[in-house]
Amino acid sequence: MKKHGHTPDHNFDWLMYCSDEGEPKTAIWDDGYAVWYYKNKNGLVAVSDPIAPINKYQEVIGEFLKTLFDPDRRIRFLDLRDEAHDIIRNLYTDNYKFDYDIVWPVVDMNLFDPELPGGHFKDIRNALSKFNREHGIEIKDATSVDRKGLHGIVDRWLDDRKKAGIEELYPGRYHNMIDGSFRGTKSARAMFVDGKAVGFNAGWETPNNTSQWSAAIGLHDFSIKDLGLALLMEDLVWIKNAGYKTCDLEGSDPQALRFKTQFFLKFDTYKTYTFWLTNQT
């Protein structure tokens, strides 16, 4: 991954955290290319794009599927970008079953001003000012915080999201990350409000792109009005102060996309796709 990684998901520890539902596997080529996947009771799950140059995708994907795809096994692909997705769909048109796609916003940190000047950001300024005025806020290194409190954040987040009708939830990866002391992250910070742990941010540099931050984790328990806004602001200020030029704000449904990008007047996006290859009709 150090040589050929290029997406936010190309992080060994993160991929291990995400493989909690099965047995982690890696298909590795002699020249260092790889496909990360895990095996569970439903088949195989391949996570993210191949760990290889894009101009090698056709070769790597073709060999991977020729070896592992058969009539008795189905493969689910999680969060593949256009190039990898299109290659697989074209190779196996009759077996392709679309599940969903999500948008990933990428922001220019030079366009983020923590002062939030102008009328466009007035509501955000007022909300943050009220939040900071009414609550005592403390930021701590998440690796030094009691794990029980962090696990509680994940549990409360999950309960709230289920009540909101959101189906694609993966709490196991966050619990695994906490138990792993946030190994694989470059920064992990917990937010305490009025003495209680209520959220945390964590991320890392996009592999082979030291100017881009992958804001992989921003999770809170929805216990206080505008808590999510305050947590996102903390993350953006940290990223800005750390000197990163761009930030990948990670995959987002329409509601999350609006929330994550509200601090920016413009931003770029790309899509990833989740789908199946199956012989089942």
PDB file of C-alpha atoms in Angstrom:
ATOM      1  CA  MET A   1       0.000   0.000   0.000  1.00  0.00           C
ATOM      2  CA  LYS A   2       2.920   2.333   0.609  1.00  0.00           C
ATOM      3  CA  LYS A   3       3.886   2.022  -3.062  1.00  0.00           C
ATOM      4  CA  HIS A   4       0.573   1.676  -4.907  1.00  0.00           C
ATOM      5  CA  GLY A   5      -2.098   2.947  -2.496  1.00  0.00           C
ATOM      6  CA  HIS A   6      -4.038   5.980  -3.726  1.00  0.00           C
ATOM      7  CA  THR A   7      -7.526   6.045  -2.188  1.00  0.00           C
ATOM      8  CA  PRO A   8      -8.520   6.877   1.409  1.00  0.00           C
ATOM      9  CA  ASP A   9      -9.442   3.223   1.946  1.00  0.00           C
ATOM     10  CA  HIS A  10      -5.942   2.025   1.047  1.00  0.00           C
ATOM     11  CA  ASN A  11      -4.971   1.883   4.704  1.00  0.00           C
ATOM     12  CA  PHE A  12      -4.047  -1.539   6.077  1.00  0.00           C
ATOM     13  CA  ASP A  13      -5.381  -0.975   9.574  1.00  0.00           C
ATOM     14  CA  TRP A  14      -8.608   0.594   8.320  1.00  0.00           C
ATOM     15  CA  LEU A  15      -9.211  -2.344   6.007  1.00  0.00           C
ATOM     16  CA  MET A  16      -8.643  -4.714   8.920  1.00  0.00           C
ATOM     17  CA  TYR A  17     -11.169  -2.775  11.001  1.00  0.00           C
ATOM     18  CA  CYS A  18     -13.648  -3.069   8.123  1.00  0.00           C
ATOM     19  CA  SER A  19     -13.207  -6.837   7.825  1.00  0.00           C
ATOM     20  CA  ASP A  20     -14.882  -7.652  11.122  1.00  0.00           C
ATOM     21  CA  GLU A  21     -17.657  -9.622   9.415  1.00  0.00           C
ATOM     22  CA  GLY A  22     -15.354 -12.175   7.809  1.00  0.00           C
ATOM     23  CA  GLU A  23     -11.876 -13.563   7.280  1.00  0.00           C
ATOM     24  CA  PRO A  24      -9.470 -10.978   5.770  1.00  0.00           C
ATOM     25  CA  LYS A  25      -7.695 -12.004   2.574  1.00  0.00           C
ATOM     26  CA  THR A  26      -5.343 -10.324   0.121  1.00  0.00           C
ATOM     27  CA  ALA A  27      -4.658 -11.255  -3.491  1.00  0.00           C
ATOM     28  CA  ILE A  28      -1.072 -10.139  -4.163  1.00  0.00           C
ATOM     29  CA  TRP A  29       0.829  -9.921  -7.448  1.00  0.00           C
ATOM     30  CA  ASP A  30       4.618 -10.247  -7.795  1.00  0.00           C
ATOM     31  CA  ASP A  31       4.950  -6.563  -8.652  1.00  0.00           C
ATOM     32  CA  GLY A  32       3.182  -5.500  -5.456  1.00  0.00           C
ATOM     33  CA  TYR A  33      -0.336  -4.981  -6.800  1.00  0.00           C
ATOM     34  CA  ALA A  34      -3.122  -6.236  -4.548  1.00  0.00           C
ATOM     35  CA  VAL A  35      -6.857  -6.595  -4.034  1.00  0.00           C
ATOM     36  CA  TRP A  36      -8.109  -6.564  -0.449  1.00  0.00           C
ATOM     37  CA  TYR A  37     -11.132  -8.710   0.330  1.00  0.00           C
ATOM     38  CA  TYR A  38     -12.657 -10.811   3.047  1.00  0.00           C
ATOM     39  CA  LYS A  39     -14.668 -14.000   3.083  1.00  0.00           C
ATOM     40  CA  ASN A  40     -17.943 -14.394   4.952  1.00  0.00           C
ATOM     41  CA  LYS A  41     -20.943 -16.722   4.887  1.00  0.00           C
ATOM     42  CA  ASN A  42     -22.424 -14.900   1.888  1.00  0.00           C
ATOM     43  CA  GLY A  43     -19.331 -15.042  -0.313  1.00  0.00           C
ATOM     44  CA  LEU A  44     -16.485 -12.612  -0.862  1.00  0.00           C
ATOM     45  CA  VAL A  45     -16.413  -8.873  -0.202  1.00  0.00           C
ATOM     46  CA  ALA A  46     -13.782  -6.778  -2.021  1.00  0.00           C
ATOM     47  CA  VAL A  47     -13.153  -3.372  -0.463  1.00  0.00           C
ATOM     48  CA  SER A  48     -12.164  -0.302  -2.496  1.00  0.00           C
ATOM     49  CA  ASP A  49     -10.220  -0.119  -5.758  1.00  0.00           C
ATOM     50  CA  PRO A  50      -7.311  -2.426  -6.550  1.00  0.00           C
ATOM     51  CA  ILE A  51      -4.085  -1.363  -4.879  1.00  0.00           C
ATOM     52  CA  ALA A  52      -2.406  -0.775  -8.208  1.00  0.00           C
ATOM     53  CA  PRO A  53      -1.883   1.963 -10.802  1.00  0.00           C
ATOM     54  CA  ILE A  54      -5.096   2.743 -12.646  1.00  0.00           C
ATOM     55  CA  ASN A  55      -3.533   1.686 -15.957  1.00  0.00           C
ATOM     56  CA  LYS A  56      -3.099  -1.799 -14.451  1.00  0.00           C
ATOM     57  CA  TYR A  57      -6.703  -2.157 -13.274  1.00  0.00           C
ATOM     58  CA  GLN A  58      -7.834  -4.144 -16.322  1.00  0.00           C
ATOM     59  CA  GLU A  59      -5.093  -6.723 -15.822  1.00  0.00           C
ATOM     60  CA  VAL A  60      -5.426  -6.968 -12.043  1.00  0.00           C
ATOM     61  CA  ILE A  61      -9.222  -7.096 -11.981  1.00  0.00           C
ATOM     62  CA  GLY A  62      -9.355  -9.609 -14.821  1.00  0.00           C
ATOM     63  CA  GLU A  63      -6.957 -11.986 -13.075  1.00  0.00           C
ATOM     64  CA  PHE A  64      -8.656 -11.556  -9.708  1.00  0.00           C
ATOM     65  CA  LEU A  65     -12.096 -12.405 -11.065  1.00  0.00           C
ATOM     66  CA  LYS A  66     -10.853 -15.218 -13.284  1.00  0.00           C
ATOM     67  CA  THR A  67      -9.413 -16.865 -10.185  1.00  0.00           C
ATOM     68  CA  LEU A  68     -12.117 -16.202  -7.602  1.00  0.00           C
ATOM     69  CA  PHE A  69     -15.465 -15.752  -9.363  1.00  0.00           C
ATOM     70  CA  ASP A  70     -17.352 -18.988 -10.021  1.00  0.00           C
ATOM     71  CA  PRO A  71     -21.001 -20.127 -10.176  1.00  0.00           C
ATOM     72  CA  ASP A  72     -21.067 -21.099  -6.507  1.00  0.00           C
ATOM     73  CA  ARG A  73     -19.630 -17.891  -5.119  1.00  0.00           C
ATOM     74  CA  ARG A  74     -20.838 -14.313  -5.297  1.00  0.00           C
ATOM     75  CA  ILE A  75     -18.643 -11.284  -4.786  1.00  0.00           C
ATOM     76  CA  ARG A  76     -19.703  -7.972  -3.331  1.00  0.00           C
ATOM     77  CA  PHE A  77     -17.630  -4.909  -4.208  1.00  0.00           C
ATOM     78  CA  LEU A  78     -17.663  -2.002  -1.749  1.00  0.00           C
ATOM     79  CA  ASP A  79     -16.934   1.581  -2.785  1.00  0.00           C
ATOM     80  CA  LEU A  80     -15.183   1.254  -6.141  1.00  0.00           C
ATOM     81  CA  ARG A  81     -14.541   4.356  -8.235  1.00  0.00           C
ATOM     82  CA  ASP A  82     -15.564   4.811 -11.858  1.00  0.00           C
ATOM     83  CA  GLU A  83     -12.574   3.137 -13.518  1.00  0.00           C
ATOM     84  CA  ALA A  84     -12.663  -0.103 -11.528  1.00  0.00           C
ATOM     85  CA  HIS A  85     -16.472  -0.237 -11.488  1.00  0.00           C
ATOM     86  CA  ASP A  86     -16.759   0.184 -15.257  1.00  0.00           C
ATOM     87  CA  ILE A  87     -14.152  -2.497 -15.974  1.00  0.00           C
ATOM     88  CA  ILE A  88     -16.000  -5.070 -13.859  1.00  0.00           C
ATOM     89  CA  ARG A  89     -19.426  -4.141 -15.218  1.00  0.00           C
ATOM     90  CA  ASN A  90     -18.169  -4.451 -18.795  1.00  0.00           C
ATOM     91  CA  LEU A  91     -16.408  -7.768 -18.158  1.00  0.00           C
ATOM     92  CA  TYR A  92     -19.360  -9.367 -16.380  1.00  0.00           C
ATOM     93  CA  THR A  93     -22.439  -7.556 -17.661  1.00  0.00           C
ATOM     94  CA  ASP A  94     -24.764 -10.531 -17.149  1.00  0.00           C
ATOM     95  CA  ASN A  95     -23.604 -11.062 -13.564  1.00  0.00           C
ATOM     96  CA  TYR A  96     -23.573  -7.418 -12.490  1.00  0.00           C
ATOM     97  CA  LYS A  97     -26.151  -6.348  -9.885  1.00  0.00           C
ATOM     98  CA  PHE A  98     -26.072  -2.691  -8.828  1.00  0.00           C
ATOM     99  CA  ASP A  99     -26.636  -1.930  -5.142  1.00  0.00           C
ATOM    100  CA  TYR A 100     -25.989   1.796  -4.537  1.00  0.00           C
ATOM    101  CA  ASP A 101     -23.603   4.666  -5.182  1.00  0.00           C
ATOM    102  CA  ILE A 102     -22.409   7.480  -2.935  1.00  0.00           C
ATOM    103  CA  VAL A 103     -20.726  10.829  -3.482  1.00  0.00           C
ATOM    104  CA  TRP A 104     -17.349  11.754  -1.970  1.00  0.00           C
ATOM    105  CA  PRO A 105     -16.694  15.506  -1.623  1.00  0.00           C
ATOM    106  CA  VAL A 106     -13.141  16.832  -1.844  1.00  0.00           C
ATOM    107  CA  VAL A 107     -12.591  20.358  -0.549  1.00  0.00           C
ATOM    108  CA  ASP A 108      -9.841  22.921  -1.040  1.00  0.00           C
ATOM    109  CA  MET A 109      -8.670  23.885   2.442  1.00  0.00           C
ATOM    110  CA  ASN A 110      -7.445  27.233   1.126  1.00  0.00           C
ATOM    111  CA  LEU A 111     -11.132  28.108   0.723  1.00  0.00           C
ATOM    112  CA  PHE A 112     -11.904  27.389   4.371  1.00  0.00           C
ATOM    113  CA  ASP A 113     -11.714  30.418   6.656  1.00  0.00           C
ATOM    114  CA  PRO A 114     -12.302  29.469  10.330  1.00  0.00           C
ATOM    115  CA  GLU A 115     -13.734  32.959  10.898  1.00  0.00           C
ATOM    116  CA  LEU A 116     -16.602  32.089   8.516  1.00  0.00           C
ATOM    117  CA  PRO A 117     -16.976  35.643   7.223  1.00  0.00           C
ATOM    118  CA  GLY A 118     -19.933  36.988   5.254  1.00  0.00           C
ATOM    119  CA  GLY A 119     -23.662  36.545   5.217  1.00  0.00           C
ATOM    120  CA  HIS A 120     -23.546  33.057   3.708  1.00  0.00           C
ATOM    121  CA  PHE A 121     -22.116  31.598   6.924  1.00  0.00           C
ATOM    122  CA  LYS A 122     -24.128  33.691   9.376  1.00  0.00           C
ATOM    123  CA  ASP A 123     -26.342  30.832  10.568  1.00  0.00           C
ATOM    124  CA  ILE A 124     -23.320  28.580  11.134  1.00  0.00           C
ATOM    125  CA  ARG A 125     -21.493  31.306  13.055  1.00  0.00           C
ATOM    126  CA  ASN A 126     -24.514  31.900  15.259  1.00  0.00           C
ATOM    127  CA  ALA A 127     -25.028  28.193  15.932  1.00  0.00           C
ATOM    128  CA  LEU A 128     -21.377  27.626  16.833  1.00  0.00           C
ATOM    129  CA  SER A 129     -21.279  30.740  18.991  1.00  0.00           C
ATOM    130  CA  LYS A 130     -24.335  29.567  20.934  1.00  0.00           C
ATOM    131  CA  PHE A 131     -22.914  26.057  21.295  1.00  0.00           C
ATOM    132  CA  ASN A 132     -19.574  27.322  22.610  1.00  0.00           C
ATOM    133  CA  ARG A 133     -21.263  29.800  24.924  1.00  0.00           C
ATOM    134  CA  GLU A 134     -23.595  27.282  26.516  1.00  0.00           C
ATOM    135  CA  HIS A 135     -21.245  24.317  26.889  1.00  0.00           C
ATOM    136  CA  GLY A 136     -17.818  23.494  28.235  1.00  0.00           C
ATOM    137  CA  ILE A 137     -15.786  21.897  25.434  1.00  0.00           C
ATOM    138  CA  GLU A 138     -12.544  19.956  25.729  1.00  0.00           C
ATOM    139  CA  ILE A 139     -10.577  18.141  23.023  1.00  0.00           C
ATOM    140  CA  LYS A 140      -8.431  15.167  24.051  1.00  0.00           C
ATOM    141  CA  ASP A 141      -6.159  12.697  22.292  1.00  0.00           C
ATOM    142  CA  ALA A 142      -8.573   9.827  21.627  1.00  0.00           C
ATOM    143  CA  THR A 143      -5.887   7.228  22.328  1.00  0.00           C
ATOM    144  CA  SER A 144      -5.699   8.457  25.933  1.00  0.00           C
ATOM    145  CA  VAL A 145      -9.456   8.382  26.550  1.00  0.00           C
ATOM    146  CA  ASP A 146     -11.254   5.549  28.354  1.00  0.00           C
ATOM    147  CA  ARG A 147     -12.410   3.111  25.679  1.00  0.00           C
ATOM    148  CA  LYS A 148     -15.733   2.467  27.383  1.00  0.00           C
ATOM    149  CA  GLY A 149     -16.746   6.071  26.821  1.00  0.00           C
ATOM    150  CA  LEU A 150     -15.787   5.907  23.136  1.00  0.00           C
ATOM    151  CA  HIS A 151     -17.663   2.637  22.617  1.00  0.00           C
ATOM    152  CA  GLY A 152     -20.675   4.326  24.186  1.00  0.00           C
ATOM    153  CA  ILE A 153     -20.522   7.065  21.549  1.00  0.00           C
ATOM    154  CA  VAL A 154     -20.659   4.431  18.791  1.00  0.00           C
ATOM    155  CA  ASP A 155     -23.579   2.642  20.455  1.00  0.00           C
ATOM    156  CA  ARG A 156     -25.596   5.841  20.827  1.00  0.00           C
ATOM    157  CA  TRP A 157     -24.738   6.906  17.269  1.00  0.00           C
ATOM    158  CA  LEU A 158     -25.983   3.544  15.992  1.00  0.00           C
ATOM    159  CA  ASP A 159     -29.252   3.790  17.911  1.00  0.00           C
ATOM    160  CA  ASP A 160     -29.924   7.271  16.534  1.00  0.00           C
ATOM    161  CA  ARG A 161     -29.111   6.346  12.939  1.00  0.00           C
ATOM    162  CA  LYS A 162     -31.339   3.266  13.089  1.00  0.00           C
ATOM    163  CA  LYS A 163     -34.212   5.397  14.338  1.00  0.00           C
ATOM    164  CA  ALA A 164     -33.566   7.736  11.397  1.00  0.00           C
ATOM    165  CA  GLY A 165     -34.056   4.809   9.008  1.00  0.00           C
ATOM    166  CA  ILE A 166     -30.464   4.567   7.786  1.00  0.00           C
ATOM    167  CA  GLU A 167     -29.606   1.014   6.739  1.00  0.00           C
ATOM    168  CA  GLU A 168     -25.935   1.015   5.690  1.00  0.00           C
ATOM    169  CA  LEU A 169     -24.327   1.152   9.132  1.00  0.00           C
ATOM    170  CA  TYR A 170     -21.071  -0.532  10.109  1.00  0.00           C
ATOM    171  CA  PRO A 171     -20.514  -0.016  13.844  1.00  0.00           C
ATOM    172  CA  GLY A 172     -18.066  -2.905  14.072  1.00  0.00           C
ATOM    173  CA  ARG A 173     -15.319  -1.015  12.280  1.00  0.00           C
ATOM    174  CA  TYR A 174     -15.520   1.851  14.768  1.00  0.00           C
ATOM    175  CA  HIS A 175     -15.489  -0.480  17.757  1.00  0.00           C
ATOM    176  CA  ASN A 176     -12.491  -2.250  16.216  1.00  0.00           C
ATOM    177  CA  MET A 177     -10.695   1.048  15.727  1.00  0.00           C
ATOM    178  CA  ILE A 178     -11.260   2.012  19.357  1.00  0.00           C
ATOM    179  CA  ASP A 179     -10.010  -1.377  20.560  1.00  0.00           C
ATOM    180  CA  GLY A 180      -7.014  -0.967  18.255  1.00  0.00           C
ATOM    181  CA  SER A 181      -6.122   2.372  19.890  1.00  0.00           C
ATOM    182  CA  PHE A 182      -6.798   4.138  16.572  1.00  0.00           C
ATOM    183  CA  ARG A 183      -3.838   2.390  14.960  1.00  0.00           C
ATOM    184  CA  GLY A 184      -3.550   3.487  11.329  1.00  0.00           C
ATOM    185  CA  THR A 185      -4.704   7.043  11.972  1.00  0.00           C
ATOM    186  CA  LYS A 186      -2.384  10.027  12.040  1.00  0.00           C
ATOM    187  CA  SER A 187      -4.655  11.999  14.356  1.00  0.00           C
ATOM    188  CA  ALA A 188      -7.578  10.940  16.539  1.00  0.00           C
ATOM    189  CA  ARG A 189      -9.285  13.414  18.845  1.00  0.00           C
ATOM    190  CA  ALA A 190     -12.222  13.012  21.210  1.00  0.00           C
ATOM    191  CA  MET A 191     -14.626  15.832  22.009  1.00  0.00           C
ATOM    192  CA  PHE A 192     -15.907  16.193  25.556  1.00  0.00           C
ATOM    193  CA  VAL A 193     -18.882  18.443  26.196  1.00  0.00           C
ATOM    194  CA  ASP A 194     -19.722  19.325  29.783  1.00  0.00           C
ATOM    195  CA  GLY A 195     -17.377  16.580  30.932  1.00  0.00           C
ATOM    196  CA  LYS A 196     -18.794  13.747  28.804  1.00  0.00           C
ATOM    197  CA  ALA A 197     -17.277  12.105  25.719  1.00  0.00           C
ATOM    198  CA  VAL A 198     -19.783  12.720  22.913  1.00  0.00           C
ATOM    199  CA  GLY A 199     -17.827  12.467  19.641  1.00  0.00           C
ATOM    200  CA  PHE A 200     -14.497  11.861  17.955  1.00  0.00           C
ATOM    201  CA  ASN A 201     -12.640  12.714  14.746  1.00  0.00           C
ATOM    202  CA  ALA A 202      -9.902  10.610  13.159  1.00  0.00           C
ATOM    203  CA  GLY A 203      -8.111  10.430   9.834  1.00  0.00           C
ATOM    204  CA  TRP A 204      -4.908   9.976   7.884  1.00  0.00           C
ATOM    205  CA  GLU A 205      -3.107  11.217   4.810  1.00  0.00           C
ATOM    206  CA  THR A 206      -4.378   9.837   1.519  1.00  0.00           C
ATOM    207  CA  PRO A 207      -1.716   7.285   0.488  1.00  0.00           C
ATOM    208  CA  ASN A 208       0.974   8.762  -1.771  1.00  0.00           C
ATOM    209  CA  ASN A 209      -0.611  12.206  -1.521  1.00  0.00           C
ATOM    210  CA  THR A 210       0.854  13.964   1.508  1.00  0.00           C
ATOM    211  CA  SER A 211      -1.018  17.180   0.714  1.00  0.00           C
ATOM    212  CA  GLN A 212      -4.454  15.550   1.108  1.00  0.00           C
ATOM    213  CA  TRP A 213      -6.130  14.570   4.357  1.00  0.00           C
ATOM    214  CA  SER A 214      -8.679  11.762   4.487  1.00  0.00           C
ATOM    215  CA  ALA A 215     -11.269  12.787   7.073  1.00  0.00           C
ATOM    216  CA  ALA A 216     -12.309   9.184   7.540  1.00  0.00           C
ATOM    217  CA  ILE A 217     -14.070   9.356  10.893  1.00  0.00           C
ATOM    218  CA  GLY A 218     -16.338  12.002  12.346  1.00  0.00           C
ATOM    219  CA  LEU A 219     -18.793  10.362  14.696  1.00  0.00           C
ATOM    220  CA  HIS A 220     -20.968  11.688  17.520  1.00  0.00           C
ATOM    221  CA  ASP A 221     -23.946  10.619  19.592  1.00  0.00           C
ATOM    222  CA  PHE A 222     -26.517  13.303  18.612  1.00  0.00           C
ATOM    223  CA  SER A 223     -27.027  14.137  22.287  1.00  0.00           C
ATOM    224  CA  ILE A 224     -26.749  17.932  21.949  1.00  0.00           C
ATOM    225  CA  LYS A 225     -28.127  20.371  19.398  1.00  0.00           C
ATOM    226  CA  ASP A 226     -25.446  21.327  16.832  1.00  0.00           C
ATOM    227  CA  LEU A 227     -22.936  18.831  18.239  1.00  0.00           C
ATOM    228  CA  GLY A 228     -22.231  17.542  14.733  1.00  0.00           C
ATOM    229  CA  LEU A 229     -21.580  21.069  13.522  1.00  0.00           C
ATOM    230  CA  ALA A 230     -19.116  21.706  16.352  1.00  0.00           C
ATOM    231  CA  LEU A 231     -17.338  18.394  15.752  1.00  0.00           C
ATOM    232  CA  LEU A 232     -16.990  19.079  12.022  1.00  0.00           C
ATOM    233  CA  MET A 233     -15.674  22.563  12.743  1.00  0.00           C
ATOM    234  CA  GLU A 234     -13.049  21.100  15.081  1.00  0.00           C
ATOM    235  CA  ASP A 235     -11.931  18.698  12.374  1.00  0.00           C
ATOM    236  CA  LEU A 236     -11.708  21.332   9.646  1.00  0.00           C
ATOM    237  CA  VAL A 237      -9.751  23.720  11.874  1.00  0.00           C
ATOM    238  CA  TRP A 238      -7.308  20.939  12.777  1.00  0.00           C
ATOM    239  CA  ILE A 239      -6.855  19.981   9.111  1.00  0.00           C
ATOM    240  CA  LYS A 240      -6.352  23.630   8.125  1.00  0.00           C
ATOM    241  CA  ASN A 241      -3.796  24.222  10.877  1.00  0.00           C
ATOM    242  CA  ALA A 242      -1.952  21.014   9.963  1.00  0.00           C
ATOM    243  CA  GLY A 243      -1.294  22.496   6.520  1.00  0.00           C
ATOM    244  CA  TYR A 244      -3.164  20.103   4.243  1.00  0.00           C
ATOM    245  CA  LYS A 245      -4.153  21.573   0.886  1.00  0.00           C
ATOM    246  CA  THR A 246      -7.173  19.378   0.215  1.00  0.00           C
ATOM    247  CA  CYS A 247      -9.431  17.119   2.244  1.00  0.00           C
ATOM    248  CA  ASP A 248     -11.454  14.088   1.191  1.00  0.00           C
ATOM    249  CA  LEU A 249     -14.592  14.227   3.333  1.00  0.00           C
ATOM    250  CA  GLU A 250     -15.453  10.583   2.614  1.00  0.00           C
ATOM    251  CA  GLY A 251     -18.516   8.903   1.151  1.00  0.00           C
ATOM    252  CA  SER A 252     -21.791  10.687   1.764  1.00  0.00           C
ATOM    253  CA  ASP A 253     -25.492  10.200   1.184  1.00  0.00           C
ATOM    254  CA  PRO A 254     -27.350  13.354   0.041  1.00  0.00           C
ATOM    255  CA  GLN A 255     -28.080  14.517   3.587  1.00  0.00           C
ATOM    256  CA  ALA A 256     -24.501  13.959   4.762  1.00  0.00           C
ATOM    257  CA  LEU A 257     -23.160  15.650   1.627  1.00  0.00           C
ATOM    258  CA  ARG A 258     -25.088  18.822   2.401  1.00  0.00           C
ATOM    259  CA  PHE A 259     -23.924  18.733   5.997  1.00  0.00           C
ATOM    260  CA  LYS A 260     -20.234  18.102   5.285  1.00  0.00           C
ATOM    261  CA  THR A 261     -19.916  20.769   2.605  1.00  0.00           C
ATOM    262  CA  GLN A 262     -21.804  23.606   4.321  1.00  0.00           C
ATOM    263  CA  PHE A 263     -18.520  25.311   5.246  1.00  0.00           C
ATOM    264  CA  PHE A 264     -17.556  25.619   1.555  1.00  0.00           C
ATOM    265  CA  LEU A 265     -18.984  27.647  -1.305  1.00  0.00           C
ATOM    266  CA  LYS A 266     -17.630  25.157  -3.844  1.00  0.00           C
ATOM    267  CA  PHE A 267     -16.107  21.690  -3.844  1.00  0.00           C
ATOM    268  CA  ASP A 268     -15.285  18.761  -6.121  1.00  0.00           C
ATOM    269  CA  THR A 269     -16.862  15.309  -5.983  1.00  0.00           C
ATOM    270  CA  TYR A 270     -16.409  11.782  -7.220  1.00  0.00           C
ATOM    271  CA  LYS A 271     -18.600   8.691  -6.924  1.00  0.00           C
ATOM    272  CA  THR A 272     -18.052   5.172  -5.672  1.00  0.00           C
ATOM    273  CA  TYR A 273     -20.241   2.173  -6.393  1.00  0.00           C
ATOM    274  CA  THR A 274     -21.278  -0.852  -4.374  1.00  0.00           C
ATOM    275  CA  PHE A 275     -22.512  -3.863  -6.347  1.00  0.00           C
ATOM    276  CA  TRP A 276     -22.559  -7.636  -6.686  1.00  0.00           C
ATOM    277  CA  LEU A 277     -21.296 -10.164  -9.161  1.00  0.00           C
ATOM    278  CA  THR A 278     -23.577 -13.157  -8.881  1.00  0.00           C
ATOM    279  CA  ASN A 279     -24.997 -16.014 -10.912  1.00  0.00           C
ATOM    280  CA  GLN A 280     -28.255 -15.778  -9.002  1.00  0.00           C
ATOM    281  CA  THR A 281     -31.188 -14.207 -10.834  1.00  0.00           C
TER     282      THR A 281
END
